[in-house]
Coordinates of C-alpha atoms in Angstrom, one line a residue:
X1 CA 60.6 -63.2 -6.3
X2 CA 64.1 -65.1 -5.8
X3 CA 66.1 -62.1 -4.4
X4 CA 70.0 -61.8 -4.8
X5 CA 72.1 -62.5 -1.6
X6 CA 70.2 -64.9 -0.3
X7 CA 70.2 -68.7 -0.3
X8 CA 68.6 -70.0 -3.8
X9 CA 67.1 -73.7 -2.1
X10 CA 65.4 -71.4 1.3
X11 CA 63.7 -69.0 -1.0
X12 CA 62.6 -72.1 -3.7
X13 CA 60.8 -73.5 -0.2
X14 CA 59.7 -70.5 1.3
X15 CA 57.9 -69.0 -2.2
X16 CA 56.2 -72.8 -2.4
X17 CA 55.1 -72.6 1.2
X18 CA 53.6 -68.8 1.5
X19 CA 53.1 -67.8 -1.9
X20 CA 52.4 -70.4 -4.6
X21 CA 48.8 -71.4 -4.2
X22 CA 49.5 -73.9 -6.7
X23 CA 53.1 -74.7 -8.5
X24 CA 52.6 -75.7 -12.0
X25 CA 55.6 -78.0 -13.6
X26 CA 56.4 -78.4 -16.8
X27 CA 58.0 -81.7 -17.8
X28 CA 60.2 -82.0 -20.0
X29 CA 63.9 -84.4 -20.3
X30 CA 65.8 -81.0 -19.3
X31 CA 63.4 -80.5 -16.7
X32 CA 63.8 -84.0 -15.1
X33 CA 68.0 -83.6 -15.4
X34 CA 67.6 -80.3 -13.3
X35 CA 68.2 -80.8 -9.4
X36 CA 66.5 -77.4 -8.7
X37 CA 63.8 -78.8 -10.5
X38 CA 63.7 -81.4 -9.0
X39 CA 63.5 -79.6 -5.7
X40 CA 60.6 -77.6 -6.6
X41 CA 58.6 -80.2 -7.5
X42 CA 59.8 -82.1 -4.4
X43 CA 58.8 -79.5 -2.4
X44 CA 55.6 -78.6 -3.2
X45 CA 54.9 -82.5 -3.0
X46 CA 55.5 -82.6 0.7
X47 CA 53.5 -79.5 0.7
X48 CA 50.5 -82.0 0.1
X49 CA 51.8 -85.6 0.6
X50 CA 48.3 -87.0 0.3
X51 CA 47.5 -85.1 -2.4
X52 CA 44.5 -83.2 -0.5
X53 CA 45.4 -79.4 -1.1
X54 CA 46.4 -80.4 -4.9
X55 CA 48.6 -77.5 -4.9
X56 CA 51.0 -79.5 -7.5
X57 CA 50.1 -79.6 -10.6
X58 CA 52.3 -81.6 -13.3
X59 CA 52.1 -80.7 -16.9
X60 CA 54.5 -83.3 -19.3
X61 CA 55.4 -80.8 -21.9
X62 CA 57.9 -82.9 -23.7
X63 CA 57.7 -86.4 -24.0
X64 CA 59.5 -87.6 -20.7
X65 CA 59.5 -90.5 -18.3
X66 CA 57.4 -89.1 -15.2
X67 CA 59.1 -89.8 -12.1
X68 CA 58.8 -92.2 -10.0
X69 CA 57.7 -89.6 -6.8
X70 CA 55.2 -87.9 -9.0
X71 CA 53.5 -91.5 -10.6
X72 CA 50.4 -90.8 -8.1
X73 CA 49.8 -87.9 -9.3
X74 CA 47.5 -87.3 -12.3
X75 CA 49.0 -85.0 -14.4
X76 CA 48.0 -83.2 -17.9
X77 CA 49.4 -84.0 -21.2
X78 CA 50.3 -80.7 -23.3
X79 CA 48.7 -81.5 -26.9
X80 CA 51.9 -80.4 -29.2
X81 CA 51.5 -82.5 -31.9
X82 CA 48.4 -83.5 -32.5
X83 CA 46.3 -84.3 -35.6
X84 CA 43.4 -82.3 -33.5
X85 CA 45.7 -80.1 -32.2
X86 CA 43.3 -76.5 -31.6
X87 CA 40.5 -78.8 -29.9
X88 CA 42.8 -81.0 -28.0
X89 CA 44.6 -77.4 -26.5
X90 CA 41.4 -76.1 -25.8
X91 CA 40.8 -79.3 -23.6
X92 CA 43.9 -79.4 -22.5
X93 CA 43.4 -75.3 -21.1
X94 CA 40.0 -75.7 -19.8
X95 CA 41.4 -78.2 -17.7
X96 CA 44.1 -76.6 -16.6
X97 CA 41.4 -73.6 -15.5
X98 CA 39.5 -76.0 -13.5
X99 CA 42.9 -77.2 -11.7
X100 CA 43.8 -74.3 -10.7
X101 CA 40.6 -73.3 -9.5
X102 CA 40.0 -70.9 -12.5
X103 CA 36.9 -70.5 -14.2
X104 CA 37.7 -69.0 -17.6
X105 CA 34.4 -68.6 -18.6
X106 CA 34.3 -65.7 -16.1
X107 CA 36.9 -63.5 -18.1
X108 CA 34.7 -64.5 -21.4
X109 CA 37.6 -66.9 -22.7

């Protein structure tokens, strides 16, 4: 929880490094003209920088060019418009389970 008082950018970083098993972004063109954004996903980057904890996990919500720091990085397409659009989100959530080390048929969804 970002608490009042204290400095916004130390509490981003410390949340990312002892609390956030994974960070999920949403991209989106406001997303990518936010600095804070910006610095979250930064962060949790150099969290993993070879990519072996796979603790970030992008998600382009809006069509949006993906930056350049986060080109290696597979991430998942949000189907919102979509002539298949109920069996392309079910896709698109089941894999978003198995990313963050979910399995939803456990909770019978």
């Amino acid at each position: 929880m970002i608490m009042p008082g204290k400095v916004f950018s130390e509490q981003i970083a410390d949340m990312i490094k002892s609390g956030c098993r994974k960070t999920i972004i949403l991209l989106s063109p406001d997303y990518l003209e936010s600095e804070w954004c910006s610095y979250e996903a930064r962060m949790a980057l150099h969290e993993s920088p070879d990519c072996k904890k796979h603790n970030l996990i992008p998600i382009v919500f809006r069509s949006c060019q993906v930056p350049r720091f986060l080109e290696h990085i597979y991430y998942l397409d949000y189907p919102r418009y979509h002539s298949n659009r109920d069996s392309c989100q079910k896709f698109f959530w089941a894999r978003l389970f198995r990313a963050v080390n979910h399995d939803p048929t456990k909770n019978g969804r």
